Coordinates of C-alpha atoms in Angstrom, one line a residue:
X1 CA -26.6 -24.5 9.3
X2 CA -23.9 -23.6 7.0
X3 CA -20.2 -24.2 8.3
X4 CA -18.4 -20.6 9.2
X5 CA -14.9 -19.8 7.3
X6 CA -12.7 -16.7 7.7
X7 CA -11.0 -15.2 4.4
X8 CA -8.9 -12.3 5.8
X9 CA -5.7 -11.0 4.7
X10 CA -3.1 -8.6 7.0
X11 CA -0.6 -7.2 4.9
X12 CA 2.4 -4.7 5.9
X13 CA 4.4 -3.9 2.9
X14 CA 5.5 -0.4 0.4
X15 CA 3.9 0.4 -2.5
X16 CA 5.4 -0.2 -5.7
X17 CA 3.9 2.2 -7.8
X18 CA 1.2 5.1 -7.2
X19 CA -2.0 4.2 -6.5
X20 CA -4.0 4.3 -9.8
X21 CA -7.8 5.0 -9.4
X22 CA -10.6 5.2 -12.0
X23 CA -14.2 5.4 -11.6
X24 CA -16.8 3.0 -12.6
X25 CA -19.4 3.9 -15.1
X26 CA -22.0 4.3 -12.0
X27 CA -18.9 6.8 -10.8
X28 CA -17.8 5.2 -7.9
X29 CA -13.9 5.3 -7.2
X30 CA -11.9 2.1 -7.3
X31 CA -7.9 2.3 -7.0
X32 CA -5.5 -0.6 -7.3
X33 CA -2.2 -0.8 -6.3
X34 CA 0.6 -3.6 -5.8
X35 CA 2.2 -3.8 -2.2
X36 CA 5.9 -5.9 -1.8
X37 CA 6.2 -7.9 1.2
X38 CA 10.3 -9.0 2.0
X39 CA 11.3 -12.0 4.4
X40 CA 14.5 -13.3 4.6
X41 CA 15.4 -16.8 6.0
X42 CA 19.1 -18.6 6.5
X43 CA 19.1 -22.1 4.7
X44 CA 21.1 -25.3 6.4
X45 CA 24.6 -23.7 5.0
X46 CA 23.7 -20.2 7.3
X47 CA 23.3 -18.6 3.9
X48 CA 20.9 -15.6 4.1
X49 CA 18.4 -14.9 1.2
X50 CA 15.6 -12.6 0.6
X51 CA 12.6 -13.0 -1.2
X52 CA 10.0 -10.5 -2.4
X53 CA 6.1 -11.3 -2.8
X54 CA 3.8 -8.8 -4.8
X55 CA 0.3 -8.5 -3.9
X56 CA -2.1 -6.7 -5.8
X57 CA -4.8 -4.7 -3.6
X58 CA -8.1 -2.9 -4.6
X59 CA -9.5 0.0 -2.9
X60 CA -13.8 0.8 -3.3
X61 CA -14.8 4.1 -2.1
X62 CA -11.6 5.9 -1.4
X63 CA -10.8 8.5 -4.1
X64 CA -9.0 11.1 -1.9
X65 CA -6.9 8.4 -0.1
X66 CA -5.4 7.5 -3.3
X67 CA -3.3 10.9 -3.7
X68 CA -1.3 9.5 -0.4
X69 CA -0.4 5.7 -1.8
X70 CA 2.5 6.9 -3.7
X71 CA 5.7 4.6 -4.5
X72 CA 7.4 3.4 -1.7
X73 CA 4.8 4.5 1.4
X74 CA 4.5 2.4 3.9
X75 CA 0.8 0.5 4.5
X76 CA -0.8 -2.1 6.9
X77 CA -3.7 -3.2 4.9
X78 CA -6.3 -5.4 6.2
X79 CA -9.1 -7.0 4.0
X80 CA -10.2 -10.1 2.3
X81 CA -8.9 -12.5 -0.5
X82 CA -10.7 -12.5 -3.8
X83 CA -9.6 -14.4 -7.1
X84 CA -11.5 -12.8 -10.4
X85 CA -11.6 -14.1 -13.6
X86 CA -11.8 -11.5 -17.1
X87 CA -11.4 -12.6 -21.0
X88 CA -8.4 -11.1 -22.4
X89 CA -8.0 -9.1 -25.8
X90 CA -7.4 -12.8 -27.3
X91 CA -10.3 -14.5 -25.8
X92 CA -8.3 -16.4 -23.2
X93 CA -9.6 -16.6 -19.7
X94 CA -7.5 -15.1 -17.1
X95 CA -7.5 -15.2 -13.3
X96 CA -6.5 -12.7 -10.9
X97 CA -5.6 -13.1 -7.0
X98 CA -6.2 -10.2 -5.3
X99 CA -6.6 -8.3 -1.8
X100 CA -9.8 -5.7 -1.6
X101 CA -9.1 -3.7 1.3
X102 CA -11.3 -3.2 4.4
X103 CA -8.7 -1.4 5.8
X104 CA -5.8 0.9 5.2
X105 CA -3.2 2.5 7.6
X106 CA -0.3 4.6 6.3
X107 CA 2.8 3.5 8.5
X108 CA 5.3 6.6 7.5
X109 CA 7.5 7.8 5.2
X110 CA 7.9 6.8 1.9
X111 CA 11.4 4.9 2.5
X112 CA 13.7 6.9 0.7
X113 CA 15.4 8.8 3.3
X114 CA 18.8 10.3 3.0
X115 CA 21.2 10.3 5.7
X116 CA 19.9 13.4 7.3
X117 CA 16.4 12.4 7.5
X118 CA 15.0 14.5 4.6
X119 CA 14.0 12.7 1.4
X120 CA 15.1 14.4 -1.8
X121 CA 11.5 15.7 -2.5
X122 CA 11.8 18.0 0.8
X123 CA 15.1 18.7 -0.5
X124 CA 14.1 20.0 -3.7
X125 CA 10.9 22.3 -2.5
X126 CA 13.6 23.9 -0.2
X127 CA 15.3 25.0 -3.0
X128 CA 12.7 26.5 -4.2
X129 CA 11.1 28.1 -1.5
X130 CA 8.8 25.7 -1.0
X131 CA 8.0 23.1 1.8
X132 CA 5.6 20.4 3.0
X133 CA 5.2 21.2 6.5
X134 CA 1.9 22.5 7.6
X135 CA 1.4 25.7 9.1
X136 CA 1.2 24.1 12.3
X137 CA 5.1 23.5 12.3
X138 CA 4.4 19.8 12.3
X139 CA 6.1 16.8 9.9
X140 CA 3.7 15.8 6.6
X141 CA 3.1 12.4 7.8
X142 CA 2.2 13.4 11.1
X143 CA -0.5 16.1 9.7
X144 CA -2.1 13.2 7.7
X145 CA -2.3 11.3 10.3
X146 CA -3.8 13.8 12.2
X147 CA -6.3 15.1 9.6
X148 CA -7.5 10.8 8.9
X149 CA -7.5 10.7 12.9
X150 CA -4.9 8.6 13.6
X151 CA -3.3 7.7 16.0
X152 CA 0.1 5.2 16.8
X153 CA -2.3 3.0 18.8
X154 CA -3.9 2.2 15.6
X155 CA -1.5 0.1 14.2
X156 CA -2.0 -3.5 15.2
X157 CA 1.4 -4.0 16.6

């Protein structure tokens, strides 16, 4: 009997760019996006520093889930660790560490609140006339939610 291992990746981070899908030539939707992950520690002189790790993550199967990764949302993101290799335009091999997602929760907003609470997108449709609230009176994020069915017991912690 074969021995058991576990490849599985949790990841809580913010987008750094819109999700970008494309479609295979059997048409199936794949979208890829990089998530940044901050930590800080204090070194032996108390000095505080920050680091940020980028992650790239690939999504199978999810075309209408890609129109709500934009910059700076919010995602937990569960899913395994896969390392790829491709040929590029000059013939040299090139590998490819990577997260495909099993998994993907949108956390909130997309981190660029003002000091009131309303980002400068809401801002701007109010000028016009416009705004992103639902009929139903409630928040954006909390009609998403709503319409993937979820819930604040979903997230892990």
């Amino acid at each position: 009997m074969a021995e058991r291992s576990v490849n599985k990746a949790i990841l809580v981070g913010r987008l750094g760019g819109d999700a970008e899908t494309r479609y295979t030539q059997g048409g199936t939707p794949v979208s890829r996006f990089s998530l940044a992950m901050n930590r800080q520690w204090r070194d032996s002189e108390r000095q505080v520093h920050e680091e940020t790790d980028w992650i790239y993550v690939v999504l199978w199967k999810n075309e209408n889930l890609a129109a709500y990764l934009t910059k700076g949302a919010k995602l937990y993101v569960e899913g395994r660790i896969q390392t790829r290799s491709y040929d590029d335009n000059e013939g040299v091999k090139r590998y490819v560490t990577e997260v495909v997602a099993d998994n993907i929760v949108l956390l909130g907003g997309n981190g660029k609140a003002s000091e009131n609470g309303a980002n400068r997108e809401d801002k701007s449709r109010s000028r016009r006339g416009q705004s992103n609230k639902p009929a139903n009176g409630r928040g954006d994020i909390e009609f998403r939610r709503e319409q993937q069915g979820l819930q604040d017991d979903d997230v892990p912690f």
